[in-house]
Coordinates of C-alpha atoms in Angstrom, one line a residue:
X1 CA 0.0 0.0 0.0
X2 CA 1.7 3.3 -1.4
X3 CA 1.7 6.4 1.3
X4 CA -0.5 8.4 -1.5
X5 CA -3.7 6.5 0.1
X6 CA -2.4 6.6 3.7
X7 CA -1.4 10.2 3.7
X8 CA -5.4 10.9 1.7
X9 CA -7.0 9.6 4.5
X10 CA -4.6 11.2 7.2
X11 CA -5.5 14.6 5.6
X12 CA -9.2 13.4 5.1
X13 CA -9.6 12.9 8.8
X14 CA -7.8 15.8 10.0
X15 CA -10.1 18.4 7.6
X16 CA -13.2 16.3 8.2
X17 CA -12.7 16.3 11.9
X18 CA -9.9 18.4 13.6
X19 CA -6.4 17.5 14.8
X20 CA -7.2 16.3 18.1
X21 CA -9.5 13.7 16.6
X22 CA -6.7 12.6 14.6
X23 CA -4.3 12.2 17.5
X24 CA -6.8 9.9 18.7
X25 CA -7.2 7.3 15.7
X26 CA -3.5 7.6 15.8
X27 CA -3.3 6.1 18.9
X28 CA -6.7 3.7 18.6
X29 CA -4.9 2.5 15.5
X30 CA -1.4 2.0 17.3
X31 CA 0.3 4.3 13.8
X32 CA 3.1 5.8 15.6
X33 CA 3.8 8.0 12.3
X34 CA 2.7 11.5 12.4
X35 CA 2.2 11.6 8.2
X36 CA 3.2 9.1 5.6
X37 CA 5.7 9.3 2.6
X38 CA 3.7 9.3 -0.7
X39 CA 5.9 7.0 -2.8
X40 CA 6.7 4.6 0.2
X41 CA 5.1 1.5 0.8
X42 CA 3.3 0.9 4.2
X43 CA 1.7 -2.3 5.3
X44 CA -1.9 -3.5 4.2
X45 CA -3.3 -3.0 7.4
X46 CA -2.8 0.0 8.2
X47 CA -5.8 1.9 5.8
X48 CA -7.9 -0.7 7.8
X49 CA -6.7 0.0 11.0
X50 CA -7.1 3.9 10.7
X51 CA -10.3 3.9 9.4
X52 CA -12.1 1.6 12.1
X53 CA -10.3 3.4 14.6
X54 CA -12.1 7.1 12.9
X55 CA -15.3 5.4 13.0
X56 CA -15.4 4.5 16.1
X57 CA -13.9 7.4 17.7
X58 CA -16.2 10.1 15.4
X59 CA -19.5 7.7 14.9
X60 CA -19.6 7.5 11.7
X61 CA -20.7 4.3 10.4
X62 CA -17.7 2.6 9.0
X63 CA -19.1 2.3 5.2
X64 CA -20.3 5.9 5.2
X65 CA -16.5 7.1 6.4
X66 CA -15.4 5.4 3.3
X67 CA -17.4 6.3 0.9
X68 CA -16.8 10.3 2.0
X69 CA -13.1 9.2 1.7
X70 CA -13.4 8.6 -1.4
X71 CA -15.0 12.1 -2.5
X72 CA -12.4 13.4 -0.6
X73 CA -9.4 11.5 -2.8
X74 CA -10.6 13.3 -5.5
X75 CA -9.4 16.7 -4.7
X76 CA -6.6 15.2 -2.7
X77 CA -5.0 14.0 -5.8
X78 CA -5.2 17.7 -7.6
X79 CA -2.6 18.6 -5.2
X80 CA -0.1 16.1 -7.1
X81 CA -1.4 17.2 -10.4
X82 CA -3.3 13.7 -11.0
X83 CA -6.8 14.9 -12.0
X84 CA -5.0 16.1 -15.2
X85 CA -4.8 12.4 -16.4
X86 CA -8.4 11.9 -14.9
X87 CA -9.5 14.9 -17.0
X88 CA -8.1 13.1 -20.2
X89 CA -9.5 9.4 -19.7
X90 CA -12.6 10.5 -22.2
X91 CA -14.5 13.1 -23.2
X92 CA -18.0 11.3 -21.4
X93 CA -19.0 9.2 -18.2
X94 CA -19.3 5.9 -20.5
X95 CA -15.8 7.0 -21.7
X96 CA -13.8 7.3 -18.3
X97 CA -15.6 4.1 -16.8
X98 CA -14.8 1.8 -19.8
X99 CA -10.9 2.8 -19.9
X100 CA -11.4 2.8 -15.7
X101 CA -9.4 -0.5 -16.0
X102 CA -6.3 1.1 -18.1
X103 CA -6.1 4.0 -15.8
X104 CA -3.8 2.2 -13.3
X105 CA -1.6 1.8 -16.0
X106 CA -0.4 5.4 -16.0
X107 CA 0.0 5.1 -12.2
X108 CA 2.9 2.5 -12.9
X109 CA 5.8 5.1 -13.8
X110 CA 5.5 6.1 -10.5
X111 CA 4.2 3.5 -8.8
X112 CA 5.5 0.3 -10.0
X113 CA 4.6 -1.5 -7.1
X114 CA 1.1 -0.8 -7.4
X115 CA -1.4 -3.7 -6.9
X116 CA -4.4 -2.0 -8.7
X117 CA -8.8 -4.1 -8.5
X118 CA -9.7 -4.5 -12.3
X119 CA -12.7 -2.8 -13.3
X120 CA -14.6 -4.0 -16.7
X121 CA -18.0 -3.0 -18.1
X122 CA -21.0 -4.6 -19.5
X123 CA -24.6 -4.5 -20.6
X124 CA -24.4 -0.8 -21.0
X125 CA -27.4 1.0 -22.2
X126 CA -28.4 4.7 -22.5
X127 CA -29.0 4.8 -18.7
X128 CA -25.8 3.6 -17.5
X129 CA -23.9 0.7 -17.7
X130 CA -22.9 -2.5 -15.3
X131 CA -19.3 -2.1 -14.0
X132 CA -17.4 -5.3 -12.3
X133 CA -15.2 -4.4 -9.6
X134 CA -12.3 -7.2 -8.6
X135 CA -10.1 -6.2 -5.8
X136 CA -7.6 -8.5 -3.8
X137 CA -8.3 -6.1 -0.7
X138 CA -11.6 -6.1 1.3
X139 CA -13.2 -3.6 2.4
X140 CA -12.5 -0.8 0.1
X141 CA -15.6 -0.9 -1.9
X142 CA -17.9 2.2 -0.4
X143 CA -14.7 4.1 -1.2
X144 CA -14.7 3.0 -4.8
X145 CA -18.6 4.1 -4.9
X146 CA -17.4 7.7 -3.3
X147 CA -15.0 8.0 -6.3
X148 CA -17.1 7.3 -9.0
X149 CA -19.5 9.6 -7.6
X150 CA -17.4 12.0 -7.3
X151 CA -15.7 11.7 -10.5
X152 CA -19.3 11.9 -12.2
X153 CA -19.7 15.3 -10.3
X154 CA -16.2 16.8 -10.6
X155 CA -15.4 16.5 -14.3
X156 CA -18.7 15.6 -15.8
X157 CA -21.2 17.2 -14.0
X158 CA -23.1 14.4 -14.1
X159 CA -25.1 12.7 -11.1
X160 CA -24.2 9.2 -10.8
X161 CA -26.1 6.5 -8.6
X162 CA -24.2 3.6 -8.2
X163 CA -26.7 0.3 -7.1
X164 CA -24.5 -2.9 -5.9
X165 CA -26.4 -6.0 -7.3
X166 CA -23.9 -8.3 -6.1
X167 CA -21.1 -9.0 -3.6
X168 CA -18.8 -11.8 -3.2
X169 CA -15.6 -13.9 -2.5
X170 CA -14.3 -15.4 -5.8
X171 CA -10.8 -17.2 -4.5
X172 CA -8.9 -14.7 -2.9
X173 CA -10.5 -11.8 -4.6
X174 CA -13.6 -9.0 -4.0
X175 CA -15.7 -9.2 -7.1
X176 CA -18.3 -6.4 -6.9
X177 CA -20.9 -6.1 -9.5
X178 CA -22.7 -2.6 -9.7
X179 CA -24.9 -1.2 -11.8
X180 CA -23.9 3.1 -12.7
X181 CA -27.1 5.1 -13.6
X182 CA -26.6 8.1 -15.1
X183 CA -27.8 10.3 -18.5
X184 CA -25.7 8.2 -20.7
X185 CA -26.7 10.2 -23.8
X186 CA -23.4 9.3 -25.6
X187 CA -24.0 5.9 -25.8
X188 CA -27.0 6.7 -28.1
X189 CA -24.4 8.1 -30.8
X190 CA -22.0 5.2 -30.6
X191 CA -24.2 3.3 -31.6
X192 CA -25.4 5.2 -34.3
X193 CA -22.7 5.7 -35.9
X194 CA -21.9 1.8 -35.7
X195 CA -24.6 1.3 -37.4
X196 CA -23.7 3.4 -40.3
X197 CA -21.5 1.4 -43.3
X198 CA -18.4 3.1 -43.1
X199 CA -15.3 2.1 -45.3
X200 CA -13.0 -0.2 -44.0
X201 CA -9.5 0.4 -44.9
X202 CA -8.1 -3.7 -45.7
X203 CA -4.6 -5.0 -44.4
X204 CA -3.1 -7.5 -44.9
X205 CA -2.1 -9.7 -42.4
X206 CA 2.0 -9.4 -43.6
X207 CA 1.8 -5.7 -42.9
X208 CA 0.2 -6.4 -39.7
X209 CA 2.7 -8.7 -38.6
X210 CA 5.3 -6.2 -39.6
X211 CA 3.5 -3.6 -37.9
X212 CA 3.0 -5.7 -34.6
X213 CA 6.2 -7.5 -34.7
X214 CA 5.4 -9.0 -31.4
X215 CA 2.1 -10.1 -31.4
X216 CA 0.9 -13.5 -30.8
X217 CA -2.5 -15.3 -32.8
X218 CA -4.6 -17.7 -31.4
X219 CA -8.0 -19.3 -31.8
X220 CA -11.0 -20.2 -29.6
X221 CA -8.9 -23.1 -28.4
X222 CA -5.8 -21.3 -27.2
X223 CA -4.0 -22.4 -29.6
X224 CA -1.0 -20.4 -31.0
X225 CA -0.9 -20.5 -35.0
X226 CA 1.3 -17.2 -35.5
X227 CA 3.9 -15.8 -33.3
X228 CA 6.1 -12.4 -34.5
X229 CA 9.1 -12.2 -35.4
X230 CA 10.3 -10.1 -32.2
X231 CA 8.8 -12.6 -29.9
X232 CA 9.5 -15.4 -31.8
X233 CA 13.2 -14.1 -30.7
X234 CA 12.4 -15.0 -27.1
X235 CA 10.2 -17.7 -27.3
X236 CA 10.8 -20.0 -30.3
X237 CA 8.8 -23.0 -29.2
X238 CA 5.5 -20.9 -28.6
X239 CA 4.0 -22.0 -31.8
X240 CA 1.7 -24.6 -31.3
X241 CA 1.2 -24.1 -27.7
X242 CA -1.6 -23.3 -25.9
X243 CA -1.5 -19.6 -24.8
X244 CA -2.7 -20.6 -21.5
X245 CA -0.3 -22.9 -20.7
X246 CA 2.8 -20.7 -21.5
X247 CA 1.7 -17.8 -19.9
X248 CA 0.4 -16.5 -16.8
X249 CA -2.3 -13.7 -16.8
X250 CA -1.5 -10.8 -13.9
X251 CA -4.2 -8.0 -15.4
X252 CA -7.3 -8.0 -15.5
X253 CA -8.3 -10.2 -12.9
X254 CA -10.1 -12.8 -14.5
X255 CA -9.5 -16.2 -15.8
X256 CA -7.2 -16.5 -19.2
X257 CA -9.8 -17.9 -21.7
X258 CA -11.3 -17.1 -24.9
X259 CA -14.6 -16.1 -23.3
X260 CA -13.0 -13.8 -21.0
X261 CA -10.4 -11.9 -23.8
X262 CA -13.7 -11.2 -26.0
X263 CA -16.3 -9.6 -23.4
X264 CA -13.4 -7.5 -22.0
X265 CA -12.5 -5.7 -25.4
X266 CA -11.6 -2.2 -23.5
X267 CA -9.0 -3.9 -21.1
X268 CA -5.4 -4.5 -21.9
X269 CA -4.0 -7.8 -20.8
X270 CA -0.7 -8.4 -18.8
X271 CA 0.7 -11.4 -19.5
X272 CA 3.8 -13.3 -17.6
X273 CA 5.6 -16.2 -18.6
X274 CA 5.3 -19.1 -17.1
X275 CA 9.0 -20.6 -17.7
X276 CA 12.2 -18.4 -17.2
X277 CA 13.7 -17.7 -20.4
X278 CA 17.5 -17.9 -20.6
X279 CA 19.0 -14.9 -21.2
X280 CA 23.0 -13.7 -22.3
X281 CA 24.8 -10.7 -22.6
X282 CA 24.5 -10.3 -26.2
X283 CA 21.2 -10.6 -26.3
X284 CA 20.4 -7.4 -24.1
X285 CA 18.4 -5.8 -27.4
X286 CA 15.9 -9.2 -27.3
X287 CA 15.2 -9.4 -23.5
X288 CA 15.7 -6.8 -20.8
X289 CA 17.3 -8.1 -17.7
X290 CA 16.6 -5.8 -14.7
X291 CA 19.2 -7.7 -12.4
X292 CA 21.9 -5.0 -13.5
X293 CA 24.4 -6.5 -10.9
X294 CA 24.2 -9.6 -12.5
X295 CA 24.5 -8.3 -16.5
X296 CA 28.1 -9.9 -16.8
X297 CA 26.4 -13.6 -16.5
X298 CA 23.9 -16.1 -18.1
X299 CA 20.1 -15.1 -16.1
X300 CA 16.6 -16.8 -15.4
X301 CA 14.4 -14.1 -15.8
X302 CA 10.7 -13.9 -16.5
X303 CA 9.4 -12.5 -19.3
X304 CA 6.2 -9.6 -19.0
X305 CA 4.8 -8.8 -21.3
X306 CA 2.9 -5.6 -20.8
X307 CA -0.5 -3.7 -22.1
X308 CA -1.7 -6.3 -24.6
X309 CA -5.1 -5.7 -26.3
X310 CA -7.0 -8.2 -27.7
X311 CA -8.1 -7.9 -31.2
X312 CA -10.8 -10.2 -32.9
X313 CA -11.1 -11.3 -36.7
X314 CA -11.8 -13.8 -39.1
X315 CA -9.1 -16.0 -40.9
X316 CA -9.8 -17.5 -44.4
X317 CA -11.6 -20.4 -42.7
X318 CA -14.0 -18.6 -41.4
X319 CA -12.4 -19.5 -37.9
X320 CA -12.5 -16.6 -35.2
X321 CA -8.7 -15.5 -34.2
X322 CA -7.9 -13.3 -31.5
X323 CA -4.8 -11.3 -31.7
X324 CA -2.4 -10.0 -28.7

């Protein structure tokens, strides 16, 4: 957990309530630390930890604390010049919830460590759409529904009431299922203009390989039947092999199967691979080893592939292929 959230709800507490109220969720929380680093990384319980100890010292309900936490975040972020990227994520609601997902990705230059939930939409409609929240930490999801409020507010000005229809425990994740209403106007011209005949502009699938020379072609049954010529590089036996069984998927949190790459069209998938790939010296333009003390000498590393998108089409079979 980076300081950025610690040190949000540190100031959130001390605005919301006073100084002497946050000496006392201090102590109720045993945090010794007067403020918290924004870049460092604290322990997992200590977000938990402060915030029951500020409900129960101010009564306010636990849930309702976190949700006003959330609006608060917000603003708090401004200060770090954040809400410029939030302002950028898309011109609509529909637009900023459906790349929701990719914004974490941004977050990454400066907080590689980051352990972000996964967000993907469906069944959206002119009135909102149904947004899946998946989160390896509990507890956190009133102050999700305070941001997305907020963010509906703040750079849409658009009210948005967010209805949970489901909550569970899938593994060792928090998958959330809620449904956003809100004037979702914009929808209404998407999907006018997909229904106009527009040109397509063909390509060939040489230029795209040349284009995307690391890209990796399956079908429905994770198969791959085309790998590029840059990953071929680093993994020469991939052809042939089921995706699935080569590679691990870290983002989005779902399950790596065909069904789950086509309904999640706006999310980009993180892939690691499974194996260690053998890696030399002279080889430092094909694989980038980040164990810099050790660049003189052979090294296991694993491979990540980062920010994949999944692309559907039709080969001359008639067979559906996906393409990463």
């Amino acid at each position: 957990m980076y300081g950025l959230l610690c040190e949000s709800l540190h100031d959130f507490i001390k605005e919301s309530y006073g100084e002497d109220v946050w000496k006392l969720v201090r102590e109720k929380a045993d945090v010794r630390l007067h403020s918290f680093v924004t870049h460092q990384v604290y322990s997992e319980s200590v977000i938990p930890r402060i915030a029951k100890a500020a409900s129960g010292v101010t009564g306010t309900p636990y849930n309702e604390l976190m949700n006003s936490w959330g609006v608060y975040f917000l603003g708090f972020v401004g200060k770090y010049g954040y809400d410029r990227i939030l302002k950028v994520l898309g011109r609509h609601v529909r637009d900023f919830v459906n790349g929701l997902d990719n914004l974490h990705e941004y977050l990454r230059f400066s907080y590689p460590k980051v352990q972000p939930p996964t967000f993907f939409c469906q069944e959206e409609s002119a009135t909102g759409v149904t947004l899946h929240y998946r989160s390896k930490r509990k507890g956190y999801l009133h102050y999700a529904m305070g941001q997305l409020r907020q963010m509906g507010k703040q750079f849409y000005d658009t009210d948005i009431h967010v209805e949970v229809l489901s909550e569970q425990m899938v593994g060792d994740y928090s998958h959330v299922t809620m449904r956003l209403n809100f004037d979702n106007s914009a929808y209404r011209y998407i999907m006018k203009e997909d229904e106009e005949e527009q040109e397509i502009l063909p390509m060939t699938s040489d230029f795209f390989f040349e284009v995307f020379p690391f890209n990796i072609v399956f079908r429905q049954d994770m198969v791959v039947h085309n790998v590029g010529s840059g990953l071929a590089t680093v993994f020469p036996d991939l052809d042939g092999k089921k995706i699935n069984d080569a590679f691990l998927l870290a983002r989005p949190l779902v399950e790596l199967s065909w069904s789950m790459i086509t309904s999640h069209p706006n999310n980009l998938f993180e892939i690691m691979s499974k194996e260690p790939v053998k890696r030399e010296r002279n080889l430092h333009n094909r694989v980038q080893n980040t164990d810099y003390e050790n660049a003189n000498r052979t090294a296991d590393v694993d491979v990540e592939l980062m920010a994949f998108q999944s692309l559907i089409g039709e080969d001359y079979k008639g067979h559906d292929l996906s393409f990463l």
